[in-house]
Tab-separated table of C-alpha atoms and ligand atoms in Angstrom:
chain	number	residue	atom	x	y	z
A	300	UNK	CA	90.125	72.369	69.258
A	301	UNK	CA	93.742	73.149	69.707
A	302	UNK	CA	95.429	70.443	71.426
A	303	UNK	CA	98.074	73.096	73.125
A	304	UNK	CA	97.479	75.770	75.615
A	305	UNK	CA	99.194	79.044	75.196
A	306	UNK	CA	101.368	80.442	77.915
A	307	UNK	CA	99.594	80.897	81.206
A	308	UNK	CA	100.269	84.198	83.119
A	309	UNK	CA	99.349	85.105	86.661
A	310	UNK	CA	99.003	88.798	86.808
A	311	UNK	CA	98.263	89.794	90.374
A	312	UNK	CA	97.153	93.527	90.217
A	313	UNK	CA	94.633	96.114	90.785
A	314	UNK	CA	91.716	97.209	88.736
A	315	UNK	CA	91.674	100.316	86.683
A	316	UNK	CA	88.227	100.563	85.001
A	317	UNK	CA	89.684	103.117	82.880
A	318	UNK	CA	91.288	100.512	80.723
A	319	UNK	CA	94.658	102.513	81.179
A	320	UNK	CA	96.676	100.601	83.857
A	321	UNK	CA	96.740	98.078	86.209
A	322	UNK	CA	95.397	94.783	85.672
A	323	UNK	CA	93.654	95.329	82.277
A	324	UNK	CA	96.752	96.631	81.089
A	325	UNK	CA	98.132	93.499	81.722
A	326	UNK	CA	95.567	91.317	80.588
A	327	UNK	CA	95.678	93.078	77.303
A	328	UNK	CA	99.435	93.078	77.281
A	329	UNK	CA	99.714	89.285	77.593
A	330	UNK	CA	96.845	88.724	75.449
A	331	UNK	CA	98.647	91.011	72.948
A	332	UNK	CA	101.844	88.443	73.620
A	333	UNK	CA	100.247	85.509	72.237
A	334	UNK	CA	99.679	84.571	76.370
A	335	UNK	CA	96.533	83.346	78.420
A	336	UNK	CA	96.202	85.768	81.303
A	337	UNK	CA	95.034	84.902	84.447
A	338	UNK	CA	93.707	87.871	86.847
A	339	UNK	CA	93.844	88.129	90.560
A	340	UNK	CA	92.477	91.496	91.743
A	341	UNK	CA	94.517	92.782	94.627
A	342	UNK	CA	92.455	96.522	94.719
A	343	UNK	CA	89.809	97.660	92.950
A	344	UNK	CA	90.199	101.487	92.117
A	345	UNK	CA	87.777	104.157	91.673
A	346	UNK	CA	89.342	106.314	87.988
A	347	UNK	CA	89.392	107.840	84.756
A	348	UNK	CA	91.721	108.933	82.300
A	349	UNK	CA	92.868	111.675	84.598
A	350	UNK	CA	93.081	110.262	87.886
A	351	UNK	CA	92.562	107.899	90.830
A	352	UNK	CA	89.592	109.367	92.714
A	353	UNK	CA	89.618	105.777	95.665
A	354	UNK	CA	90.928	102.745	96.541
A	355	UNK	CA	89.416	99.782	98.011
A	356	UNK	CA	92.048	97.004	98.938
A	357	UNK	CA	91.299	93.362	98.587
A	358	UNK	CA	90.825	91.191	101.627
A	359	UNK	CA	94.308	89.246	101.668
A	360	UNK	CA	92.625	86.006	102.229
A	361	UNK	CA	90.647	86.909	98.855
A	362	UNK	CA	94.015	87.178	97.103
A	363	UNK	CA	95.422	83.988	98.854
A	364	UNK	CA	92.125	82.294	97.564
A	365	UNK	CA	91.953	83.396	94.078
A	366	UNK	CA	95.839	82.666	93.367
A	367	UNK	CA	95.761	79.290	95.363
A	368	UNK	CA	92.496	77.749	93.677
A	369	UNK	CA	94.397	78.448	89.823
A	370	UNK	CA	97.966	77.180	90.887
A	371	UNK	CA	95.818	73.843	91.485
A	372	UNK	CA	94.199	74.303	87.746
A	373	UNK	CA	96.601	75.599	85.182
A	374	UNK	CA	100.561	75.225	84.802
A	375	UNK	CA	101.909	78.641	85.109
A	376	UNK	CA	104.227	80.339	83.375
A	377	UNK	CA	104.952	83.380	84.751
A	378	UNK	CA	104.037	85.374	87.646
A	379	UNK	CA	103.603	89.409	87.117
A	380	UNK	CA	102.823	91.890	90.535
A	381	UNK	CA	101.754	95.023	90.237
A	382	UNK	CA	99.611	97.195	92.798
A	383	UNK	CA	99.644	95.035	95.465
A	384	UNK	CA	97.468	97.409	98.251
A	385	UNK	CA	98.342	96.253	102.003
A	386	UNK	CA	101.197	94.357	103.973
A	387	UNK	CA	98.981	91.289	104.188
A	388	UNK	CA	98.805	91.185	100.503
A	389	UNK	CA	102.677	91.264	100.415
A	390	UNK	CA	102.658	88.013	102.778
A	391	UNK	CA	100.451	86.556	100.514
A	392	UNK	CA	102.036	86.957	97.404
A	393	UNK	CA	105.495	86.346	98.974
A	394	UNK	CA	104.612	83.156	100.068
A	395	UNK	CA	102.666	82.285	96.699
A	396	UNK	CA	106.301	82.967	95.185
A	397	UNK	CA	108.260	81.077	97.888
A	398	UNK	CA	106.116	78.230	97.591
A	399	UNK	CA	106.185	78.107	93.827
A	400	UNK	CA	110.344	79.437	93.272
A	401	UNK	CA	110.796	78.166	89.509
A	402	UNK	CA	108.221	80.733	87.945
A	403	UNK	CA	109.914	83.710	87.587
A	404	UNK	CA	108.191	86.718	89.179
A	405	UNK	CA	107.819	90.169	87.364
A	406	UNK	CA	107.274	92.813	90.282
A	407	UNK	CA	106.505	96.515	89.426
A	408	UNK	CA	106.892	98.408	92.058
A	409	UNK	CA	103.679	100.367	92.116
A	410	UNK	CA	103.886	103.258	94.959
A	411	UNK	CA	102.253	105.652	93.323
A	412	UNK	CA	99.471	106.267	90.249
A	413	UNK	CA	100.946	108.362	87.174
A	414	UNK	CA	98.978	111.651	88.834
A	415	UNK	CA	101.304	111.238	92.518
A	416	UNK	CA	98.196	109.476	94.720
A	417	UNK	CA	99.900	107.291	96.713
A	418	UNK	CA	99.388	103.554	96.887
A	419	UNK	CA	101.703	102.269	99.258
A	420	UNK	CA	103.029	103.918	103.013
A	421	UNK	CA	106.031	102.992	104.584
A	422	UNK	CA	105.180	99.925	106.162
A	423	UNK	CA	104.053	98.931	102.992
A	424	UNK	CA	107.275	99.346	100.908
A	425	UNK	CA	109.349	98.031	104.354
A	426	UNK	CA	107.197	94.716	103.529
A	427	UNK	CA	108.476	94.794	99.805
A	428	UNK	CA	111.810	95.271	100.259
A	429	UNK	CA	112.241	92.689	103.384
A	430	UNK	CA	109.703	89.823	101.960
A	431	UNK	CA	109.335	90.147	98.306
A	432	UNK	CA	112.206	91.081	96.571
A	433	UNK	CA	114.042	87.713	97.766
A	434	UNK	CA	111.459	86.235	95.463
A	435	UNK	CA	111.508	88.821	92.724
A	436	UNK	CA	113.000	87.586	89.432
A	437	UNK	CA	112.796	90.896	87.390
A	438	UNK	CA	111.931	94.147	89.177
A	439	UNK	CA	110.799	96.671	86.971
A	440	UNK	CA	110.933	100.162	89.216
A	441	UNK	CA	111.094	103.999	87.631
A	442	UNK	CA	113.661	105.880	89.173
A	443	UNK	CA	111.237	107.068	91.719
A	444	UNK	CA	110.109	104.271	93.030
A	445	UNK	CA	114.123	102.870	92.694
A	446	UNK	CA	115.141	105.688	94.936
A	447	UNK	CA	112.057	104.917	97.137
A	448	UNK	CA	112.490	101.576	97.695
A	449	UNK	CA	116.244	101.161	98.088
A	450	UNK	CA	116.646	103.986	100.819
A	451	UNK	CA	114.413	103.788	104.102
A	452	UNK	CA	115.582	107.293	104.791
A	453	UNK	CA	113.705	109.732	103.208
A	454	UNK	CA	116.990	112.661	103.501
A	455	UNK	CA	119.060	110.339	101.493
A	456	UNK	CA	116.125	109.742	99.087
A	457	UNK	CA	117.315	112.081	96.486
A	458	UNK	CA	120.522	112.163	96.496
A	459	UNK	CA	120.965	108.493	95.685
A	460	UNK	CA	121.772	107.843	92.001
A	461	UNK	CA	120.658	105.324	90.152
A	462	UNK	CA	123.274	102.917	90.035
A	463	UNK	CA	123.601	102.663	93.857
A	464	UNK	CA	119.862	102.674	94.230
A	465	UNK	CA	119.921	99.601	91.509
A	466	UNK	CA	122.948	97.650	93.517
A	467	UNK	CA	120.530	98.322	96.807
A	468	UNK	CA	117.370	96.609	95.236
A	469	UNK	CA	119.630	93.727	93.789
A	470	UNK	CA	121.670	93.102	97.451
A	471	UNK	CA	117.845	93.405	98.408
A	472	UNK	CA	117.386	90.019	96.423
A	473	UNK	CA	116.111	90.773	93.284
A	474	UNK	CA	117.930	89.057	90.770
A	475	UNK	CA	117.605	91.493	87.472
A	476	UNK	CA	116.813	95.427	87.730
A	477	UNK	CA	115.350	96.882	85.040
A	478	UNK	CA	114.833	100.924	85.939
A	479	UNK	CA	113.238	102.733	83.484
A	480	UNK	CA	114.333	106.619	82.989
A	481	UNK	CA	111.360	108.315	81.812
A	482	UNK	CA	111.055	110.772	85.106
A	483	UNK	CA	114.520	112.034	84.299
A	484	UNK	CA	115.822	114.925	82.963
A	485	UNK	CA	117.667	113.171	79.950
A	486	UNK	CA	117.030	114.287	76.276
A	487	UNK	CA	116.276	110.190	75.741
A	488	UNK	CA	114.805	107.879	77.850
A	489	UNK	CA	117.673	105.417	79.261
A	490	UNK	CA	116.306	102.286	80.229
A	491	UNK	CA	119.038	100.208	82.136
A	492	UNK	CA	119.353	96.304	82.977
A	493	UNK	CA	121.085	95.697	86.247
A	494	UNK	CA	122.229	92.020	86.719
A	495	UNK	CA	123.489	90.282	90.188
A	496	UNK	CA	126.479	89.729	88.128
A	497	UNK	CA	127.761	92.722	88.302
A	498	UNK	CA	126.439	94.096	84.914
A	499	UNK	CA	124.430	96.606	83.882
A	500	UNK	CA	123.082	97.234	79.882
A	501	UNK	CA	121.448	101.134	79.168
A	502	UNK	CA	119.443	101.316	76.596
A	503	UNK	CA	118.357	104.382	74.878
A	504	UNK	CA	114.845	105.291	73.546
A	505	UNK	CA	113.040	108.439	71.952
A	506	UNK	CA	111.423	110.549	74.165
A	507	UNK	CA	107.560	110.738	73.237
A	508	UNK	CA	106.017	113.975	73.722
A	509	UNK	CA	102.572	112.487	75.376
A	510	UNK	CA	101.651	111.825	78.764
A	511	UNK	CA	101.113	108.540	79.066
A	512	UNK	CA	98.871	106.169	81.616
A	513	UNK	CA	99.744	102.499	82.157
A	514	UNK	CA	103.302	102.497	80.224
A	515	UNK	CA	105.112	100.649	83.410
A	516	UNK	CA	102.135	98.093	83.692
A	517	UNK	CA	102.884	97.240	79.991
A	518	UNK	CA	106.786	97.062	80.324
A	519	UNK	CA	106.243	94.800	83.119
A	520	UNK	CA	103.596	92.655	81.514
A	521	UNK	CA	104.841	92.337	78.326
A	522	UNK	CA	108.292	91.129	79.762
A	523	UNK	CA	106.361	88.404	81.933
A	524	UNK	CA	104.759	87.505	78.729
A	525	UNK	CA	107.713	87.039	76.691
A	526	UNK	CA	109.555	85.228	79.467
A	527	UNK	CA	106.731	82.692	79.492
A	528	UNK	CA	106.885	82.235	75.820
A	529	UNK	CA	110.508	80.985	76.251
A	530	UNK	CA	112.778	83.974	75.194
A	531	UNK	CA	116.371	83.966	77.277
A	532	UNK	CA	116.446	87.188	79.552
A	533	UNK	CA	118.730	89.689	77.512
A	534	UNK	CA	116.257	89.191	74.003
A	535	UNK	CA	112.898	89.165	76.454
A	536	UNK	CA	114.146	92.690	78.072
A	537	UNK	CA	114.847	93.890	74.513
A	538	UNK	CA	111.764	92.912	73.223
A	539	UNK	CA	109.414	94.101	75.739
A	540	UNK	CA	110.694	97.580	75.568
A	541	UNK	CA	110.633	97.739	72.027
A	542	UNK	CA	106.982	96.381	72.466
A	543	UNK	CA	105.759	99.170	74.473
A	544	UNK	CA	107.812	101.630	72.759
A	545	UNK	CA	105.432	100.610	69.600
A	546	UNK	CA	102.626	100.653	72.166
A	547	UNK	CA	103.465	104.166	73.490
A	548	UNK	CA	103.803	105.528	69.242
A	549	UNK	CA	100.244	104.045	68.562
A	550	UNK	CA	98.664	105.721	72.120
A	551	UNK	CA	95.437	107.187	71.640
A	552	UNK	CA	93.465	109.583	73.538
A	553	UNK	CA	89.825	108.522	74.418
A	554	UNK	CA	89.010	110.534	77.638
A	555	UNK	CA	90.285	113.810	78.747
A	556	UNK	CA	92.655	112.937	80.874
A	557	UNK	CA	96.029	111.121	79.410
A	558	UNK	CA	96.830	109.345	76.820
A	559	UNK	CA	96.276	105.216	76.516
A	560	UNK	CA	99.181	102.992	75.354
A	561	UNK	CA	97.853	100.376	72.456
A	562	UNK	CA	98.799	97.158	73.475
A	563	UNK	CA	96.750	95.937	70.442
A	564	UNK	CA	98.297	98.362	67.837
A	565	UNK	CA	99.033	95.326	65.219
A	566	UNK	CA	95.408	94.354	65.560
A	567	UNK	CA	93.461	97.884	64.103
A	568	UNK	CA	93.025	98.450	60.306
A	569	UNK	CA	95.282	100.617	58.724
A	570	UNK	CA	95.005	101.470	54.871
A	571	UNK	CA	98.145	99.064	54.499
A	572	UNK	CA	96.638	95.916	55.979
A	573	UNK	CA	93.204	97.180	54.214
A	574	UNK	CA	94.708	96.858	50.778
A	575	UNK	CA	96.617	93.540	51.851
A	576	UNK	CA	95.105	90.333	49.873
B	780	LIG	O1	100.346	102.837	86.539
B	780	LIG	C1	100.328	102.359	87.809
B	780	LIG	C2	99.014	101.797	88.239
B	780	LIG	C3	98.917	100.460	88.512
B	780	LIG	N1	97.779	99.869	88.916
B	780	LIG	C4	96.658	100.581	89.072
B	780	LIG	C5	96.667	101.929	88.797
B	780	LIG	C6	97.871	102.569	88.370
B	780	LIG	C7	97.898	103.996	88.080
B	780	LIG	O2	96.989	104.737	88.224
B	780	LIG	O3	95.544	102.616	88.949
B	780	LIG	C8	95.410	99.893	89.516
């Protein structure tokens, strides 16, 4: 028996049986990371490699429940929020956070699946911005979902760069900002870290030619991961992207729809580890 625990993770999230996104993304992720994971299912979803076909949200008292009944089990590390399915679920898991303020909290923002369904309405992104980003510690938006969430007016929407959609989210209450660039029209992907100090860090990555399903959920996982296993937040940012970026280079294809990040890529046999002693 080991006498230590590894890192505990609370990913709240919703299913995607397709093994893609959502929460088994994340429970692969942290397991990936050397981290227990912990699961509380906020929707389950009806999909497959090419798309959400339903969505069934989780009664919020079911979330409360869940969440509650392992706070009072297990010291947590680190809290990661994904699909989060109904306002009542954002009460919830804002007060969860409120009532528990040293764990940092890993939100992505998820609006919307990878194929444009939408998972969240107006009300529901009002109750994001005005509840749970005072509790956010990292929040890990694209730049749709940035310009989304830091405009409530939909004719401003796209005209709002980055940068003032990123000092919006952060007056919002979120203490880090880390917008990810893929849905731009850049020759690389520019990934930048925007800190209530002021700063902000770009950093610039290959663009991969796939199409890829669950690449945010990993970002955001692997970052709560890493932040659980101790890493200050400058080297836990750099690592999780280069994490995924390995994750995204190893994708594979199993279905017909897109193509599956490997958050276990260090784990298959390759001729090289075959041959090792
Ligand atoms: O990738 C965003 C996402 C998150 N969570 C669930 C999803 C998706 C995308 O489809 O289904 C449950």
């Amino acid at each position: 028996m080991r006498a230590e625990a590894p890192p505990v993770v609370l990913t709240l999230a919703g299913s995607d049986p397709s093994g893609g996104a959502g929460i088994q993304a994340d429970i692969l992720t942290l397991a990936s990371l050397g981290c227990h994971p912990l699961s509380v299912i906020t929707a389950l979803t009806v999909q497959d490699s090419a798309g959400v076909h339903d969505l069934m949200v989780i009664d919020a008292d079911w979330v409360n429940d869940q969440a509650r009944l392992l706070m009072e089990d297990m010291p947590v590390a680190a809290f990661k929020v994904g699909l989060i399915g109904s306002v009542e679920n954002v009460a919830v898991i804002a007060q969860l956070a409120a009532d528990y303020p040293d764990i940092p909290l890993i939100l992505d923002p998820v609006l919307a699946s990878g194929g444009g369904d939408a998972f969240a309405d107006e009300d529901l992104i009002g109750a994001m911005r005005d509840i749970l980003l005072p509790h956010v510690t990292v929040l890990t938006p694209n730049s749709i979902e940035a310009r989304r969430l830091g405009s409530n007016d939909p004719d401003e929407e796209d005209d709002l760069t980055l940068d003032e959609s990123a000092s919006r989210l952060l007056s919002l209450g979120a203490e880090y900002v880390l917008l990810t660039g893929t849905h731009e029209n850049t020759t690389e992907v520019i990934n930048t870290l925007y800190s209530t100090d002021g700063t902000a860090r770009a950093q610039h990555w290959e663009r991969l030619p796939g199409s890829y399903h669950g690449s945010g959920c990993t970002l955001a996982s692997a970052l709560a991961a890493i932040l659980a296993c101790g890493s200050p937040m400058l080297e836990a940012v750099d690592d999780a992207q280069e994490y995924t970026y390995q994750t995204l280079l190893n994708a594979y294809r199993p279905g017909m729809g897109q193509h599956i990040p490997d958050r276990m890529f260090w784990a298959r046999e390759t001729e090289e580890n075959e041959q090792a002693p």
